[in-house]
């Protein structure tokens, strides 16, 4: 995805891996935690002995885990793995997963600048004060501690319960931390093992310092302090602040140039849980698979049990269906949408036609004189993509180059054009990206345009023998309609791991987001970019995830007694599905209307979420029944829940019985699906609600009862909903959508419903 940050192995790392196929690699060993022999004082001692029974090599043990996981990570050969699998105390040994990162008008867009009605019955000042006791943990690429986004001006002392610290390093003084940035750690043993301990050769800092920018951006988005007059080289100038700007921040560096390694992620999650974070923000992920093989899902389960909400990015593999990451139901899965802010740029062709795109270019420009424009003319078949080495300098020099989006990073295309002597770039979407426009801080004058405009310009260049163009730039524009729009890159459902759980859960702002940045790298992230900036504009579900993490911190401050599931429910059931033009949310990929496979419950609305009226709550036991319904083995369930006495004597008939705030209905051999849900009153005593049903004509939906009256705060009431696929309707392979909402004068507690047919029903 263009400049949406995705980590690829550097040449050094890749070369090492190719030349060491038979060498040791990192494995994660799952132990029978409750079977520790008495002769060992600690689990660490036992795990060390377990490893020494098959390997006496030094530095083989990387991490031991007792909370986020039960076991250890070690560097092993295949022979040692097989010996361990035969050991009495070992349940199994797994390959290490490698994950990728999913890469300040936002508070105003979400309404957080408004001082009225945010927290029913209490003032915004009281919410700010309560937020100072909430700690947001961010697992990412580290932090640039000097950023003004981590200023601790007027903040009180660090909460006494905090057990974390700021680690020292050659380029990181712990004294740089303060009452805002209260923790900074780094975890690199998995990475170092994968790269043959050659990190120094590829110029990577092992300290908590962020030399990439991604971690500083996400941390400041979630809980950055108020900073005036912030901008990226003049773009988006204004106040930059996090969603929970009075909350504390702790960073855990688990991502490196070659990716985010599972052993490091587990170590970071384990440490964050012990340190005492309240929210975990993780803008990273990989493919989807069984929960017992998903490092993030395993660690997140323990966090959930400890009262920590885990917010994760959904991934940047859209608009392809079934492309989601981080789909475990105890995780908040976050997609991305646009803001009502844009950065217009213009391409005027030689025939006078003017096309509007976007750009964050901030240099001197190319003047007002049109120059020649070329497309797909170079020394290779990939010149249309402007891949490195694909352009012929003799053809390109002094001209604007038209490049197709895809394969390599968007900003790299600008670099390729510049190095070949080009003076400008028109970057056009293909069918994969549709009309989605993502602005970049290119090294040369550049304008990004959608597929339709791109097709017109392509045709002009092909037909016009002396095609010319001139590029210009329009700064920052607010009040864009329609917004939000679902980003084309945002990963989509259905959920391939558990089809009965609708994912993503919500979307939040994730396109062209201004936030703090590392001064160790230019805004494009390219080595040749020598520009320095304290703030940068980025796009990706990496950016939407920390928005929701920060909002979860606000809800935790307002309602410290709420469980992670209650906070998640509040954000989901109050989300909206209409844009600022009062039309259904649109999809940037097609320009047409979107659906819950793309936006889940909708776009978050913090004003409503802080007082949702009702919530769908869940306990760890509910999740065990859910896991049992997936027919996982007991050892696999124990991998996730870490309890030695787990049984499946009580389990759901099917996974859709989980008390989830949304519905995903699969019509298989039966045309009837029936589920019972339980609502908890978090609003006023004596509240009455009436159900409102929206369903496609091919499905009958009945709810019993149709009215709910909650006598007291905390009361729990159940309802049963029956879905019937009508006869004679062949919808196999297709999806339809509806909703179930419990409404009164103050609240609308809404749940999306997705319908799928896996059989032809007679």
XYZ file of C-alpha atoms in Angstrom:
762
model
C 0.000 0.000 0.000
C 1.969 3.008 -1.231
C 3.217 5.020 1.698
C 0.931 3.203 4.120
C 3.809 1.789 6.115
C 4.515 -1.885 5.414
C 7.749 -3.469 6.536
C 9.849 -5.467 4.098
C 13.110 -7.186 4.885
C 16.135 -5.089 4.089
C 18.613 -6.607 1.652
C 20.929 -7.532 4.522
C 18.195 -9.343 6.435
C 16.895 -11.112 3.339
C 20.382 -12.228 2.321
C 20.994 -13.659 5.775
C 17.732 -15.597 5.771
C 18.343 -17.034 2.291
C 21.862 -18.164 3.192
C 20.839 -19.767 6.486
C 17.846 -21.896 5.594
C 19.059 -24.766 7.789
C 20.153 -22.564 10.703
C 18.375 -22.154 13.985
C 15.307 -19.958 14.136
C 12.910 -18.720 16.785
C 10.172 -20.996 18.074
C 7.606 -20.437 20.809
C 7.282 -23.333 23.250
C 3.911 -23.858 24.961
C 4.392 -25.383 28.410
C 2.038 -27.114 30.876
C 2.214 -24.149 33.222
C 0.533 -25.908 36.163
C 2.883 -28.916 35.997
C 6.002 -27.119 37.253
C 8.041 -29.568 39.359
C 8.541 -28.469 42.983
C 12.310 -28.592 42.666
C 12.152 -25.447 40.497
C 11.598 -22.239 42.403
C 10.220 -20.282 39.424
C 8.740 -21.008 36.028
C 11.739 -19.278 34.496
C 14.036 -21.850 36.137
C 11.870 -24.693 34.860
C 11.734 -23.312 31.331
C 15.509 -22.841 31.296
C 15.993 -26.440 32.383
C 13.530 -27.622 29.735
C 15.557 -25.887 27.068
C 18.896 -27.125 28.420
C 17.643 -30.698 28.111
C 17.855 -30.384 24.315
C 20.371 -27.569 23.793
C 23.431 -26.400 25.695
C 24.164 -23.546 23.313
C 24.516 -20.130 24.989
C 21.958 -17.361 24.475
C 19.373 -19.830 23.164
C 16.607 -18.718 25.545
C 15.133 -15.410 24.340
C 12.116 -14.794 26.594
C 10.072 -16.569 29.242
C 6.361 -15.800 29.502
C 4.086 -16.292 32.499
C 1.159 -13.939 31.803
C 0.504 -13.173 28.140
C 1.561 -16.747 27.345
C 2.677 -19.847 29.245
C 6.044 -20.890 27.907
C 9.142 -19.431 26.349
C 10.745 -18.323 23.101
C 14.019 -19.906 22.042
C 16.390 -20.219 19.104
C 16.176 -23.873 18.042
C 17.082 -26.295 15.292
C 14.495 -28.634 13.804
C 16.048 -31.555 15.693
C 15.755 -29.685 18.996
C 12.143 -28.817 18.229
C 11.284 -32.492 17.772
C 13.032 -33.434 21.019
C 11.115 -30.744 22.908
C 7.789 -31.957 21.497
C 8.505 -35.323 23.137
C 9.201 -33.721 26.540
C 6.739 -34.310 29.362
C 6.047 -30.673 30.231
C 5.694 -29.402 26.660
C 2.282 -29.072 24.998
C 3.628 -28.050 21.580
C 6.232 -25.957 19.773
C 5.207 -23.336 17.208
C 6.935 -21.365 14.492
C 7.248 -17.678 15.301
C 4.819 -15.441 13.385
C 6.072 -12.225 11.798
C 3.668 -9.278 11.654
C 3.701 -5.983 9.741
C 2.768 -2.444 10.705
C -0.463 -1.224 9.121
C 0.340 2.276 8.032
C -4.999 17.534 13.624
C -8.210 18.002 12.662
C -9.281 14.648 14.014
C -10.453 15.859 17.468
C -12.681 18.480 15.839
C -14.019 15.961 13.313
C -14.939 13.613 16.162
C -16.447 16.459 18.164
C -13.928 16.331 21.005
C -13.441 20.102 20.854
C -17.026 20.670 21.976
C -17.370 21.405 25.677
C -21.018 20.410 26.110
C -22.592 17.045 26.785
C -19.483 14.908 26.465
C -19.880 13.224 29.839
C -23.442 13.207 31.141
C -23.697 14.863 34.533
C -20.058 15.941 34.755
C -17.875 18.601 33.180
C -15.121 18.152 30.569
C -12.667 19.315 33.236
C -13.647 16.358 35.414
C -13.132 13.993 32.488
C -9.696 15.511 31.829
C -8.757 14.978 35.461
C -9.983 11.380 35.405
C -8.025 10.754 32.189
C -4.771 11.510 34.020
C -5.115 8.155 35.780
C -5.469 6.211 32.524
C -2.391 4.703 30.845
C -2.264 3.895 27.124
C 0.337 1.325 26.088
C 1.490 1.448 22.447
C 3.303 -1.501 20.827
C 5.050 -0.107 17.761
C 8.441 1.233 16.579
C 9.239 3.154 19.761
C 9.029 6.855 20.539
C 10.748 10.182 19.823
C 10.624 11.464 23.422
C 11.602 15.048 22.560
C 8.341 15.571 20.642
C 6.148 18.305 22.098
C 3.293 15.801 21.876
C 4.760 14.227 25.010
C 5.050 17.431 27.030
C 3.991 16.921 30.659
C 3.117 20.550 31.334
C 0.646 20.840 34.253
C 0.365 17.059 34.646
C 0.207 15.651 38.197
C 2.455 12.895 39.519
C 2.502 9.490 37.846
C -0.154 7.092 39.231
C 1.316 5.151 42.165
C 0.165 1.828 40.687
C 2.488 2.213 37.667
C 5.261 -0.407 37.590
C 6.857 0.487 34.259
C 10.059 2.338 33.459
C 12.040 4.003 30.717
C 14.994 1.887 29.629
C 18.338 3.426 28.794
C 20.239 3.070 25.545
C 23.127 4.697 23.679
C 20.677 7.150 22.118
C 17.973 7.133 24.809
C 18.324 8.795 28.207
C 15.589 7.653 30.647
C 15.462 11.241 31.908
C 13.737 12.133 28.626
C 10.641 10.452 30.017
C 8.357 12.506 32.202
C 4.880 12.597 33.736
C 3.335 12.223 30.255
C 5.637 9.648 28.672
C 5.939 7.335 31.667
C 7.349 4.212 30.032
C 9.590 3.284 27.102
C 10.927 -0.219 26.530
C 12.381 -2.194 23.611
C 12.166 -5.899 22.715
C 14.482 -7.126 19.971
C 15.681 -10.651 20.772
C 13.340 -12.265 18.241
C 14.391 -9.783 15.593
C 18.076 -10.219 16.344
C 17.766 -13.988 16.106
C 15.980 -13.743 12.757
C 18.687 -11.440 11.375
C 21.604 -13.421 12.741
C 22.356 -10.788 15.369
C 23.366 -8.487 12.516
C 21.265 -5.529 13.613
C 24.291 -3.255 13.912
C 25.181 -3.971 10.294
C 21.832 -2.640 9.105
C 22.014 0.476 11.276
C 19.158 -0.188 13.690
C 18.889 1.314 17.168
C 18.025 -1.285 19.829
C 16.879 1.353 22.307
C 13.263 2.554 22.756
C 14.010 5.470 20.408
C 11.849 5.656 17.294
C 13.987 6.041 14.177
C 11.074 5.166 11.882
C 8.312 7.628 12.875
C 5.400 5.204 12.917
C 5.439 4.635 16.695
C 5.642 8.346 17.533
C 2.741 8.997 15.151
C 0.467 6.342 16.689
C 1.348 7.186 20.306
C 0.698 10.896 19.825
C -2.561 10.148 17.992
C -3.850 8.109 20.921
C -2.819 10.371 23.788
C -0.570 13.208 22.640
C -0.571 16.525 24.490
C -2.071 19.741 23.098
C 0.398 21.386 20.655
C -0.429 24.626 18.860
C 0.641 25.621 15.350
C 1.577 22.076 14.338
C 1.863 21.179 10.646
C 3.683 19.115 8.059
C 5.763 21.708 6.216
C 2.800 24.106 6.349
C 0.035 21.586 5.582
C -2.830 20.964 8.067
C -1.600 23.796 10.292
C -3.408 24.031 13.625
C -3.641 22.259 16.972
C -2.309 18.698 17.176
C -3.558 16.625 20.107
C -4.333 13.045 20.943
C -7.791 11.636 21.553
C -7.091 11.326 25.286
C -4.662 14.215 25.591
C -4.516 14.062 29.399
C -3.816 10.308 29.586
C -0.350 8.847 30.158
C 1.662 7.097 27.435
C 3.925 4.040 27.636
C 5.658 2.733 24.523
C 6.931 -0.771 23.779
C 9.220 -1.045 20.768
C 8.516 -4.418 19.139
C 8.727 -3.509 15.438
C 11.896 -3.253 13.407
C 13.035 -2.846 9.817
C 12.261 -6.486 9.002
C 8.897 -6.520 10.768
C 7.365 -7.259 14.160
C 8.374 -10.687 15.452
C 5.934 -12.758 17.493
C 8.353 -13.475 20.339
C 9.056 -9.740 20.752
C 5.336 -8.883 20.572
C 4.481 -11.411 23.279
C 7.289 -10.052 25.458
C 6.028 -6.498 24.951
C 2.430 -7.455 25.752
C 3.531 -9.380 28.850
C 5.543 -6.412 30.102
C 2.738 -3.932 29.373
C 0.260 -6.056 31.343
C 2.656 -6.242 34.313
C 3.439 -2.519 34.072
C -0.232 -1.624 34.490
C -1.541 -0.177 31.211
C -5.315 0.304 30.813
C -5.455 0.250 27.005
C -3.175 -1.507 24.526
C -2.891 0.007 21.052
C -1.402 -2.229 18.351
C -1.251 -0.924 14.778
C 0.154 -4.161 13.420
C -0.996 -7.556 12.230
C -0.572 -10.432 9.823
C -2.835 -12.905 8.124
C -5.838 -14.526 9.761
C -5.638 -17.980 11.316
C -6.829 -20.039 14.296
C -6.759 -18.015 17.494
C -4.432 -20.515 19.195
C -1.800 -19.758 16.530
C -2.291 -15.981 16.641
C 0.292 -14.339 18.905
C -1.682 -11.111 19.242
C -4.968 -12.895 20.002
C -3.280 -15.038 22.679
C -1.705 -12.074 24.455
C -4.863 -9.974 24.074
C -6.961 -12.588 25.880
C -4.873 -12.209 29.030
C -5.026 -8.422 28.706
C -8.821 -8.589 28.432
C -8.992 -10.727 31.593
C -6.903 -8.087 33.381
C -9.359 -5.342 32.352
C -7.228 -3.992 29.495
C -8.928 -3.116 26.204
C -6.839 -4.162 23.194
C -7.353 -2.108 20.030
C -5.825 -3.386 16.776
C -5.753 -2.245 13.170
C -7.841 -4.265 10.713
C -5.167 -4.216 8.008
C -4.496 -2.416 4.731
C -5.440 -5.176 2.288
C -8.719 -3.664 1.075
C -10.806 -3.470 -0.925
C -10.348 -7.245 -1.241
C -13.001 -9.116 0.738
C -12.052 -11.395 3.642
C -8.723 -9.591 4.056
C -8.978 -8.736 7.773
C -6.363 -9.176 10.491
C -6.894 -9.240 14.269
C -10.413 -10.708 14.230
C -10.565 -12.317 17.695
C -13.814 -11.174 19.360
C -11.971 -9.956 22.470
C -10.018 -7.507 20.261
C -11.346 -4.175 18.984
C -10.789 -4.438 15.214
C -10.521 -1.020 13.575
C -10.928 -0.036 9.919
C -10.194 3.375 8.389
C -12.176 6.276 6.960
C -11.481 9.793 5.722
C -11.712 13.185 7.443
C -13.492 16.293 6.169
C -10.068 17.749 5.322
C -8.251 17.597 2.017
C -5.028 18.780 0.381
C -6.010 19.637 -3.206
C -3.522 19.730 -6.044
C -4.109 20.299 -9.734
C -2.882 18.968 -13.064
C -3.662 21.190 -16.065
C -3.185 19.465 -19.426
C -2.103 21.104 -22.668
C -5.680 21.034 -23.993
C -6.853 23.177 -21.053
C -8.549 20.450 -19.001
C -7.927 20.734 -15.261
C -7.927 17.708 -12.950
C -8.055 17.874 -9.151
C -6.115 15.436 -7.025
C -4.204 15.625 -3.730
C -0.639 16.294 -2.638
C 1.514 17.289 0.325
C 4.381 18.597 -1.809
C 5.906 21.652 -0.119
C 8.782 22.801 -2.318
C 9.159 25.595 -4.861
C 6.951 23.901 -7.439
C 7.523 23.643 -11.190
C 6.377 27.113 -12.229
C 3.529 28.006 -14.556
C 5.027 26.855 -17.850
C 3.657 23.511 -19.171
C 6.236 20.807 -19.847
C 6.047 17.525 -21.730
C 4.356 14.552 -20.084
C 5.375 10.939 -20.687
C 3.845 7.581 -19.761
C 5.158 4.038 -20.026
C 8.334 5.097 -21.813
C 11.445 3.649 -20.315
C 14.044 0.959 -20.380
C 11.788 -1.802 -19.038
C 8.234 -3.141 -19.085
C 7.679 -1.754 -15.564
C 8.184 1.901 -16.499
C 4.423 2.522 -16.165
C 4.841 1.729 -12.447
C 7.990 3.841 -12.084
C 9.896 1.076 -10.359
C 13.567 1.714 -9.520
C 15.693 1.625 -12.665
C 12.692 1.480 -15.011
C 12.823 5.021 -16.428
C 15.031 6.206 -19.280
C 16.658 9.515 -18.249
C 16.934 10.629 -21.885
C 13.162 10.340 -22.249
C 12.161 11.609 -18.803
C 14.535 14.535 -18.203
C 12.695 17.849 -17.767
C 9.250 16.270 -18.067
C 6.264 15.316 -15.936
C 6.028 11.525 -15.630
C 2.670 9.752 -15.369
C 2.948 6.685 -13.084
C 0.482 3.945 -12.204
C -0.051 3.285 -8.488
C 0.969 -0.125 -7.175
C 3.839 -2.537 -6.373
C 6.276 -0.010 -4.867
C 5.641 2.819 -2.402
C 3.984 5.951 -3.752
C 6.777 8.186 -2.440
C 9.402 5.926 -3.988
C 7.868 6.579 -7.410
C 8.566 10.270 -6.908
C 12.147 9.477 -5.975
C 12.538 7.313 -9.113
C 11.210 10.132 -11.294
C 13.494 12.685 -9.634
C 16.589 10.502 -10.045
C 15.782 10.052 -13.749
C 15.597 13.831 -14.187
C 11.843 14.285 -14.185
C 10.424 17.534 -12.796
C 6.949 16.341 -11.812
C 4.759 13.304 -11.171
C 1.118 12.469 -11.803
C 0.333 9.349 -9.786
C -2.865 7.619 -10.918
C -4.897 4.904 -9.246
C -5.714 1.666 -11.004
C -8.883 -0.405 -10.518
C -7.525 -1.808 -7.247
C -7.590 1.597 -5.501
C -10.541 3.139 -7.327
C -11.155 6.765 -6.392
C -9.330 6.734 -3.068
C -6.867 9.621 -2.767
C -4.006 9.513 -0.261
C -1.726 12.550 -0.035
C 2.049 12.202 0.229
C 4.942 14.564 0.939
C 6.779 13.833 -2.321
C 10.324 14.938 -3.074
C 9.190 16.561 -6.363
C 5.960 18.305 -7.456
C 3.393 15.487 -7.559
C -0.391 15.113 -7.856
C -2.296 11.903 -7.015
C -5.533 11.326 -8.960
C -8.237 8.648 -8.926
C -8.743 5.882 -11.467
C -11.332 7.709 -13.605
C -9.219 10.856 -13.962
C -6.180 8.679 -14.475
C -7.818 6.874 -17.386
C -8.616 10.208 -19.059
C -5.043 11.486 -18.637
C -3.581 8.172 -19.856
C -5.697 8.449 -23.010
C -4.607 12.066 -23.544
C -0.917 11.148 -23.290
C -1.335 8.209 -25.654
C -3.162 10.202 -28.338
C -1.533 13.640 -28.110
C 1.859 13.685 -29.779
C 3.002 16.749 -27.815
C 1.176 16.198 -24.540
C 1.994 18.710 -21.815
C 1.023 19.378 -18.211
C 1.651 21.804 -15.377
C 1.112 21.010 -11.680
C 0.009 23.366 -8.881
C -0.976 23.056 -5.221
C -3.929 24.298 -3.163
C -2.862 23.937 0.478
C -5.391 22.721 3.093
C -9.178 22.685 2.618
C -11.731 21.925 5.363
C -15.392 20.972 5.299
C -15.058 18.364 2.552
C -18.253 16.496 1.613
C -18.999 13.652 1.725
C -17.053 12.495 4.757
C -16.253 10.162 6.238
C -15.718 7.762 3.349
C -14.403 4.230 3.922
C -10.775 4.065 2.761
C -10.185 1.718 -0.171
C -7.133 0.225 1.568
C -9.078 -0.634 4.739
C -9.348 -4.429 5.031
C -12.788 -6.009 4.652
C -14.891 -8.829 6.011
C -16.333 -11.371 6.067
C -14.353 -12.820 8.944
C -12.727 -16.010 7.640
C -11.730 -17.310 11.088
C -15.217 -17.164 12.611
C -17.909 -16.307 10.091
C -20.488 -15.754 12.859
C -18.535 -12.764 14.262
C -18.918 -9.601 12.183
C -15.648 -7.729 11.667
C -14.304 -5.057 11.533
C -15.962 -3.623 14.640
C -15.817 0.075 13.700
C -13.941 2.541 11.531
C -12.173 5.704 12.635
C -10.114 8.464 10.983
C -7.227 6.878 9.088
C -6.532 8.930 5.941
C -4.132 11.898 5.889
C -3.707 12.074 9.680
C -1.376 14.685 11.210
C 0.540 13.533 14.320
C 3.991 13.539 15.921
C 7.010 12.276 14.011
C 10.583 11.149 14.547
C 13.247 13.670 13.576
C 15.540 10.777 12.656
C 13.758 10.339 9.331
C 12.205 12.528 6.650
C 8.432 12.638 6.076
C 8.597 10.120 3.195
C 10.678 7.637 5.178
C 13.129 7.423 2.276
C 16.846 7.460 3.054
C 17.340 10.202 0.472
C 14.784 12.480 2.179
C 16.875 14.872 4.280
C 13.928 17.039 5.351
C 13.105 17.137 9.061
C 9.668 17.709 10.544
C 8.176 17.335 14.001
C 4.800 16.281 12.559
C 3.845 14.150 9.613
C 0.691 13.190 7.718
C 0.147 9.461 7.255
C -2.598 7.066 6.196
C -3.544 3.513 7.110
C -5.508 1.493 9.617
C -2.348 2.081 11.668
C -3.667 5.623 12.055
C -7.314 4.741 12.785
C -6.401 2.211 15.481
C -4.854 4.727 17.948
C -7.870 7.017 17.491
C -10.060 4.263 18.924
C -7.428 3.418 21.566
C -7.530 7.031 22.763
C -11.323 7.095 22.780
C -11.317 3.861 24.783
C -9.046 5.607 27.294
C -11.605 8.413 27.613
C -14.374 5.891 28.234
C -12.179 4.112 30.795
C -11.665 7.438 32.566
C -15.392 8.207 32.557
C -16.405 4.658 33.571
C -13.513 2.947 35.384
C -15.832 0.100 36.408
C -16.614 -0.891 32.807
C -15.073 -4.044 31.348
C -13.189 -3.962 28.017
C -16.264 -5.597 26.430
C -18.542 -2.850 27.771
C -16.246 -0.122 26.402
C -16.100 -1.910 23.062
C -19.897 -2.261 22.992
C -20.379 1.441 23.736
C -18.145 2.407 20.803
C -19.886 -0.047 18.467
C -23.573 0.472 19.281
C -23.346 4.272 19.074
C -21.387 4.392 15.787
C -23.013 6.135 12.826
C -23.541 4.957 9.244
C -24.411 8.264 7.535
C -21.887 10.825 6.305
C -21.996 14.625 6.712
C -24.293 14.912 3.687
C -26.862 12.620 5.391
C -26.236 9.812 2.901
C -25.123 6.247 3.706
C -21.365 5.890 4.133
C -19.578 5.565 0.789
C -16.639 3.421 -0.270
C -13.591 5.130 -1.784
C -12.849 2.009 -3.816
C -16.041 2.204 -5.880
C -17.579 5.591 -5.118
C -20.782 3.710 -4.260
C -22.365 2.933 -0.909
C -20.368 0.869 1.556
C -21.569 -1.897 3.900
C -20.728 -3.511 7.273
C -18.073 -5.752 5.727
C -16.111 -2.499 5.323
C -17.225 -0.370 8.293
C -18.606 -2.863 10.838
C -20.969 -1.029 13.157
C -20.046 2.312 11.584
C -17.848 5.320 12.304
C -17.157 6.001 15.994
C -19.015 8.819 17.760
C -17.344 9.564 21.139
C -20.109 11.893 22.344
C -22.679 9.126 22.146
C -20.308 6.349 23.198
C -19.592 7.937 26.548
C -23.278 7.577 27.434
C -24.569 4.589 25.415
C -27.546 3.691 27.608
C -27.062 -0.081 27.240
C -24.069 -2.353 26.632
C -23.481 -5.938 25.562
C -21.080 -7.214 28.240
C -18.918 -10.346 28.192
C -16.771 -12.313 30.636
C -13.791 -14.584 30.040
C -16.088 -17.563 30.658
C -18.289 -16.427 27.781
C -15.237 -16.446 25.543
C -14.326 -19.973 26.714
C -17.799 -21.180 25.671
C -17.197 -19.440 22.360
C -13.834 -21.172 21.864
C -15.375 -24.532 22.762
C -18.012 -23.979 20.069
C -15.185 -23.797 17.512
C -14.299 -27.408 18.401
C -10.761 -26.480 19.399
C -8.920 -29.100 21.439
C -8.514 -28.463 25.169
C -4.741 -27.842 24.777
C -5.453 -25.286 22.060
C -8.013 -23.532 24.268
C -5.530 -23.595 27.155
C -2.992 -21.892 24.886
C -5.361 -18.928 24.682
C -6.965 -18.793 28.142
C -3.971 -20.099 30.209
C -6.179 -21.835 32.791
C -5.198 -25.444 33.589
C -8.708 -26.680 34.388
C -10.503 -25.541 31.241
C -13.362 -27.805 30.163
C -16.005 -27.638 27.471
C -18.858 -29.022 29.551
C -20.595 -25.725 28.810
C -20.321 -24.410 25.290
C -22.385 -22.491 22.753
C -24.277 -24.458 20.118
C -22.604 -22.207 17.570
C -20.162 -19.262 17.819
C -22.895 -16.736 16.967
C -24.373 -17.205 20.439
C -21.618 -15.028 21.898
C -23.163 -11.883 23.407
C -21.581 -9.720 20.701
C -22.826 -6.202 19.798
C -23.327 -7.208 16.140
C -24.748 -10.191 14.242
C -23.395 -12.285 11.373
C -26.026 -14.797 10.253
C -25.047 -17.852 8.207
C -27.966 -19.685 6.594
C -26.715 -23.209 6.016
C -28.886 -26.286 5.688
C -31.492 -24.595 7.902
C -33.391 -21.483 6.920
C -33.781 -20.460 10.611
C -31.188 -18.908 12.938
C -32.038 -17.923 16.511
C -29.869 -16.057 19.019
C -30.356 -14.646 22.512
C -28.564 -11.498 23.596
C -28.265 -9.808 27.002
C -28.200 -6.044 27.537
C -26.899 -4.297 30.656
C -28.314 -0.932 31.697
C -25.580 1.676 32.171
C -28.038 4.556 31.914
C -30.826 5.886 34.097
C -33.006 3.696 36.321
C -36.454 3.104 34.856
C -35.236 3.335 31.255
C -37.529 1.829 28.616
C -36.449 0.746 25.145
C -38.354 -0.414 22.090
C -36.865 -2.472 19.271
C -36.580 -1.182 15.696
C -35.840 -3.767 12.999
C -34.377 -3.122 9.562
C -34.105 -6.225 7.367
C -33.890 -7.133 3.664
C -37.092 -8.395 2.045
C -35.656 -11.895 1.707
C -35.305 -12.367 5.483
C -37.952 -12.332 8.182
C -36.793 -11.003 11.560
C -38.727 -11.195 14.840
C -37.578 -10.046 18.283
C -39.077 -11.178 21.594
C -39.812 -9.188 23.671
C -40.161 -6.005 21.636
C -39.857 -3.755 24.726
C -37.330 -3.752 27.566
C -37.741 -1.902 30.868
C -34.704 -1.602 33.138
C -35.771 -0.776 36.695
C -32.279 -0.142 38.024
C -28.771 0.791 36.941
C -26.898 -2.435 36.223
C -30.001 -4.498 35.457
C -29.576 -7.163 32.788
C -32.360 -8.193 30.401
C -32.395 -10.681 27.538
C -34.091 -10.770 24.182
C -34.272 -13.444 21.493
C -34.097 -12.691 17.798
C -35.188 -15.155 15.110
C -33.993 -14.848 11.518
C -35.825 -16.766 8.779
C -34.649 -16.985 5.179
C -37.790 -16.838 3.054
C -38.592 -19.679 0.664
C -37.740 -19.476 -3.011
C -34.865 -17.057 -2.483
C -31.496 -18.273 -3.800
C -28.903 -15.910 -2.340
C -26.001 -18.369 -2.177
C -22.645 -16.584 -2.270
C -24.232 -13.169 -1.700
C -24.472 -10.887 1.329
C -27.299 -8.681 2.569
C -27.484 -6.398 5.575
C -29.882 -5.011 8.166
C -29.891 -3.790 11.770
C -31.511 -4.249 15.166
C -31.735 -1.180 17.369
C -33.080 -0.618 20.889
C -34.293 2.978 21.049
C -35.752 5.543 23.393
C -35.775 9.333 23.412
C -32.145 9.537 24.577
C -30.424 6.517 23.057
C -30.216 4.351 19.962
C -28.366 1.121 20.752
C -27.800 -0.229 17.266
C -26.354 -3.524 16.003
C -25.586 -4.272 12.341
C -26.722 -7.623 10.948
C -24.997 -9.363 8.040
C -26.668 -12.254 6.204
C -24.852 -14.931 4.200
C -26.119 -18.088 2.505
C -23.822 -21.116 2.331
C -26.438 -23.447 0.796
C -29.218 -23.201 -1.741
C -32.358 -23.386 0.432
C -35.544 -24.916 -0.920
